[in-house]
Coordinates of C-alpha atoms in Angstrom, one line a residue:
X1 CA 217.5 146.2 164.6
X2 CA 219.4 143.5 167.4
X3 CA 217.8 140.3 168.0
X4 CA 215.9 140.3 171.7
X5 CA 218.5 138.8 174.4
X6 CA 215.6 137.4 177.2
X7 CA 213.7 135.2 177.0
X8 CA 209.5 135.0 177.5
X9 CA 206.4 132.6 177.8
X10 CA 203.3 135.0 178.0
X11 CA 199.3 133.4 178.4
X12 CA 196.3 134.7 176.4
X13 CA 193.2 134.4 177.1
X14 CA 190.5 134.6 174.2
X15 CA 186.8 133.9 174.3
X16 CA 183.7 133.1 171.8
X17 CA 180.3 133.8 172.3
X18 CA 177.5 131.8 170.1
X19 CA 180.3 131.0 167.1
X20 CA 182.8 128.3 166.0
X21 CA 186.5 129.0 167.4
X22 CA 188.1 127.0 165.3
X23 CA 186.4 124.0 163.1
X24 CA 187.4 120.3 162.4
X25 CA 187.1 119.7 159.1
X26 CA 187.5 115.9 159.8
X27 CA 184.1 116.2 162.0
X28 CA 181.8 118.4 159.5
X29 CA 183.7 121.7 160.4
X30 CA 182.5 120.9 164.3
X31 CA 184.2 123.0 166.8
X32 CA 187.2 120.7 168.0
X33 CA 187.0 119.0 170.8
X34 CA 188.6 116.6 173.2
X35 CA 186.6 113.3 173.6
X36 CA 187.7 112.6 177.3
X37 CA 187.0 115.7 178.9
X38 CA 184.5 117.7 176.8
X39 CA 187.1 120.5 177.1
X40 CA 187.1 122.1 173.3
X41 CA 190.5 123.2 171.7
X42 CA 192.1 126.0 169.1
X43 CA 194.6 124.9 167.0
X44 CA 198.2 127.0 166.9
X45 CA 197.9 127.0 163.6
X46 CA 194.3 128.9 163.5
X47 CA 196.0 131.5 166.3
X48 CA 199.4 131.9 163.7
X49 CA 196.9 132.6 160.7
X50 CA 194.9 135.3 162.9
X51 CA 198.4 137.0 164.0
X52 CA 199.6 136.8 160.0
X53 CA 196.2 138.1 159.0
X54 CA 196.7 141.6 161.8
X55 CA 200.0 141.8 160.2
X56 CA 199.3 141.9 156.7
X57 CA 196.8 144.7 157.9
X58 CA 199.0 146.3 160.0
X59 CA 202.1 146.6 157.8
X60 CA 200.7 146.9 154.1
X61 CA 196.6 148.2 154.8
X62 CA 197.6 151.5 153.7
X63 CA 199.6 150.9 150.6
X64 CA 197.7 147.6 149.5
X65 CA 202.5 146.9 149.6
X66 CA 203.7 145.2 152.6
X67 CA 206.5 147.6 155.1
X68 CA 209.9 146.1 154.1
X69 CA 210.8 143.2 156.2
X70 CA 207.2 142.8 156.8
X71 CA 206.4 140.7 154.6
X72 CA 203.7 137.6 154.8
X73 CA 205.3 133.8 153.7
X74 CA 202.2 132.5 154.2
X75 CA 199.1 133.5 153.1
X76 CA 196.2 133.0 150.8
X77 CA 196.8 131.8 147.4
X78 CA 200.3 132.6 147.6
X79 CA 202.5 130.1 145.7
X80 CA 205.6 129.3 147.8
X81 CA 208.2 128.5 145.4
X82 CA 208.3 132.1 144.0
X83 CA 208.2 133.2 147.0
X84 CA 212.0 131.3 147.5
X85 CA 212.2 132.5 143.8
X86 CA 212.0 136.4 144.8
X87 CA 215.1 135.7 147.6
X88 CA 217.5 133.5 144.6
X89 CA 216.6 136.2 142.4
X90 CA 217.0 138.9 145.0
X91 CA 220.6 137.6 146.0
X92 CA 221.5 137.1 142.4
X93 CA 221.7 133.4 142.8
X94 CA 221.3 129.9 140.9
X95 CA 218.6 127.7 142.1
X96 CA 220.6 125.1 140.0
X97 CA 223.6 124.9 141.4
X98 CA 225.1 121.8 143.0
X99 CA 227.4 120.5 145.6
X100 CA 229.5 123.4 148.0
X101 CA 228.1 126.2 146.4
X102 CA 224.9 124.6 146.4
X103 CA 225.1 124.9 150.4
X104 CA 226.4 128.7 150.6
X105 CA 223.1 129.9 148.5
X106 CA 220.9 128.5 150.4
X107 CA 222.6 130.1 153.5
X108 CA 222.1 133.5 151.2
X109 CA 218.5 132.6 150.1
X110 CA 217.4 132.3 154.1
X111 CA 218.8 134.7 155.9
X112 CA 216.7 136.9 153.2
X113 CA 213.6 135.0 153.7
X114 CA 214.4 135.9 157.3
X115 CA 214.5 139.7 157.0
X116 CA 212.0 139.8 154.2
X117 CA 208.8 138.3 155.8
X118 CA 208.2 139.1 159.1
X119 CA 206.2 135.3 160.4
X120 CA 209.1 133.2 158.9
X121 CA 210.6 135.4 161.0
X122 CA 209.1 134.4 164.0
X123 CA 207.6 131.2 163.5
X124 CA 209.8 129.4 161.3
X125 CA 209.3 127.9 158.1
X126 CA 209.9 124.5 156.3
X127 CA 211.2 125.7 152.8
X128 CA 213.0 123.5 151.5
X129 CA 210.9 122.8 148.4
X130 CA 211.4 122.4 145.1
X131 CA 213.4 126.2 145.2
X132 CA 215.2 125.9 148.2
X133 CA 216.0 128.3 150.9
X134 CA 216.4 125.6 154.1
X135 CA 214.9 125.1 157.0
X136 CA 214.2 127.9 159.9
X137 CA 213.0 127.0 163.5
X138 CA 210.9 130.4 164.4
X139 CA 211.9 131.9 168.0
X140 CA 207.8 132.2 168.5
X141 CA 206.3 129.0 169.4
X142 CA 202.4 128.3 170.4
X143 CA 200.5 126.1 172.1
X144 CA 197.3 124.8 171.3
X145 CA 194.6 126.2 173.6
X146 CA 192.0 125.0 175.7
X147 CA 188.8 126.0 177.3
X148 CA 188.4 126.6 181.1
X149 CA 185.2 124.7 181.1
X150 CA 184.0 121.8 179.2
X151 CA 181.7 122.7 176.3
X152 CA 178.8 122.3 174.3
X153 CA 178.4 122.3 170.6
X154 CA 174.7 123.2 170.0
X155 CA 174.2 122.1 165.6
X156 CA 171.8 124.3 164.4
X157 CA 169.7 124.1 161.3
X158 CA 169.5 126.5 158.5
X159 CA 168.5 127.4 154.9
X160 CA 168.9 128.8 152.3
X161 CA 166.2 130.9 149.6
X162 CA 168.4 131.1 146.5
X163 CA 168.8 128.6 144.0
X164 CA 171.6 128.7 141.9
X165 CA 170.1 127.3 138.6
X166 CA 166.4 127.9 136.7
X167 CA 165.9 124.4 136.8
X168 CA 165.9 124.6 140.8
X169 CA 164.3 127.9 140.7
X170 CA 161.6 125.6 138.2
X171 CA 160.5 123.6 141.6
X172 CA 157.6 124.6 143.8
X173 CA 157.6 127.0 146.4
X174 CA 159.3 125.6 149.0
X175 CA 160.4 123.0 147.5
X176 CA 163.7 124.9 146.8
X177 CA 165.4 125.3 149.9
X178 CA 168.7 124.0 151.0
X179 CA 169.4 122.5 154.4
X180 CA 172.3 123.2 156.0
X181 CA 173.7 123.1 159.6
X182 CA 175.8 125.2 161.3
X183 CA 177.5 124.3 165.5
X184 CA 178.2 127.3 167.9
X185 CA 179.7 126.9 171.2
X186 CA 177.2 129.2 173.6
X187 CA 180.1 130.5 175.2
X188 CA 184.1 129.4 176.3
X189 CA 187.2 131.0 177.6
X190 CA 190.3 129.6 175.9
X191 CA 194.3 129.5 177.4
X192 CA 196.8 130.0 175.2
X193 CA 200.4 129.8 176.0
X194 CA 203.1 130.5 174.0
X195 CA 206.9 130.5 174.3
X196 CA 209.7 132.6 173.0
X197 CA 213.3 131.9 172.8
X198 CA 216.4 134.5 172.3
X199 CA 218.7 131.8 171.2
X200 CA 216.2 131.1 168.0
X201 CA 215.8 134.9 167.6
X202 CA 219.7 135.5 167.2
X203 CA 219.4 132.8 164.4
X204 CA 215.8 134.9 162.5
X205 CA 216.4 138.3 163.4
X206 CA 213.6 138.7 166.0
X207 CA 214.0 142.0 167.3
X208 CA 212.4 144.1 170.2
X209 CA 210.6 145.4 167.3
X210 CA 208.9 142.2 166.2
X211 CA 208.2 141.4 169.7
X212 CA 206.1 144.7 170.2
X213 CA 204.5 143.8 167.2
X214 CA 203.5 140.3 168.4
X215 CA 202.3 141.9 171.4
X216 CA 200.0 143.9 169.2
X217 CA 198.7 141.3 167.4
X218 CA 198.0 139.2 169.9
X219 CA 195.8 141.8 171.2
X220 CA 193.5 142.6 168.4
X221 CA 193.5 140.0 166.3
X222 CA 190.1 139.1 166.5
X223 CA 189.2 142.6 166.0
X224 CA 189.4 142.3 162.0
X225 CA 188.7 138.7 162.0
X226 CA 184.7 139.0 162.9
X227 CA 182.3 136.6 160.8
X228 CA 179.1 135.1 161.2
X229 CA 180.4 131.2 161.8
X230 CA 183.3 132.7 164.7
X231 CA 180.2 134.6 166.4
X232 CA 181.5 136.9 169.1
X233 CA 185.6 136.5 169.9
X234 CA 188.2 138.9 171.3
X235 CA 191.4 139.0 173.5
X236 CA 190.4 139.2 177.1
X237 CA 193.5 139.1 178.8
X238 CA 197.5 139.1 178.1
X239 CA 200.3 138.0 181.0
X240 CA 203.6 138.4 179.4
X241 CA 206.7 137.1 182.1
X242 CA 209.8 138.5 181.1
X243 CA 213.4 136.7 181.9
X244 CA 216.5 138.6 182.9
X245 CA 218.7 136.5 181.4
X246 CA 218.5 134.3 178.0
X247 CA 218.6 131.0 179.5
X248 CA 215.2 131.9 181.5
X249 CA 215.0 132.2 185.5
X250 CA 212.1 129.6 186.1
X251 CA 210.4 126.6 184.5
X252 CA 207.7 127.8 182.2
X253 CA 205.3 125.7 183.8
X254 CA 205.4 127.2 187.3
X255 CA 204.8 130.6 185.6
X256 CA 201.9 129.3 184.0
X257 CA 201.1 127.5 187.4
X258 CA 200.2 130.8 189.0
X259 CA 197.3 132.1 187.3
X260 CA 193.9 130.6 188.4
X261 CA 190.4 130.6 186.8
X262 CA 187.4 130.2 188.6
X263 CA 183.6 130.5 188.1
X264 CA 182.0 132.8 190.0
X265 CA 179.1 130.4 190.0
X266 CA 179.7 127.6 189.6
X267 CA 175.5 126.5 189.8
X268 CA 175.3 127.6 186.0
X269 CA 177.1 127.4 182.9
X270 CA 179.5 130.7 181.8
X271 CA 177.8 132.6 179.3
X272 CA 179.8 136.0 179.8
X273 CA 183.8 136.8 180.5
X274 CA 182.2 138.6 183.9
X275 CA 180.9 134.8 184.8
X276 CA 184.8 134.0 185.4
X277 CA 187.2 134.8 188.9
X278 CA 190.7 135.0 187.1
X279 CA 193.7 135.9 189.4
X280 CA 197.4 135.5 188.4
X281 CA 199.5 134.5 191.9
X282 CA 202.5 137.0 191.6
X283 CA 202.7 137.5 195.6
X284 CA 206.6 136.0 195.5
X285 CA 207.7 136.1 192.3
X286 CA 210.9 134.1 191.3
X287 CA 214.1 136.0 191.5
X288 CA 214.9 137.3 187.7
X289 CA 211.3 137.4 186.6
X290 CA 209.2 140.3 185.5
X291 CA 205.3 140.2 185.2
X292 CA 203.3 142.2 182.6
X293 CA 199.7 142.4 181.8
X294 CA 199.2 144.1 178.8
X295 CA 196.0 143.4 178.4

């Protein structure tokens, strides 16, 4: 597959209802929030995790083994040095080599990692650990997603009636309940911006087939990630801007600024996606940029 040869940007709109889209471990796993504005945010790492999880399902769920070229490098319980060793073994390389020979072997191992792991080819990775496979700067980059309006996190008390030990079971009824806390956002609509560089795609081999799989993942990644903690989450809109040239035909920020979101009724808080009016201003598009609404 040939690498993509055009620049792209995209806007993803997703929402959460009665859930925590991305807890902050430094704040008791409360929803992440900008303390100055009150707007909620979701990290790029969180969104990339959901994309990776979807690729695992789409390219390996049927057989239990990933399809060739669509393995995932960063996944649960993966030992990264073991992943690196796979490259050295596949190419017949010596991880203990030194000098000029070592540099050449690292380059070969790096190329194998890009060909084998979809997330390395897409997002890049730092693989210069004990078993060195170099570093890759990925063509697909995501910014933090921020909520359209300030959010309100509601803290709820929860109890556990079951016990873990006989000693707890011997306590009088009503005294053996474990108390806990759970924080949710009643409703919030988030906006994420993404960037795709053809120059970095040429380095990693990120192809048009990979690009179509990324669009698929962005549209469906929440459908297989439901849990009580995350409530109801869904991708709502996906706008894609395609440039006619590798360098691009308009600054990314001017394209993002064409999206306008406002509340249908400003006198009451939003509690559903239909409480917003969403419009993309495309009456006078910049030369050389086409726009598609994929969702």
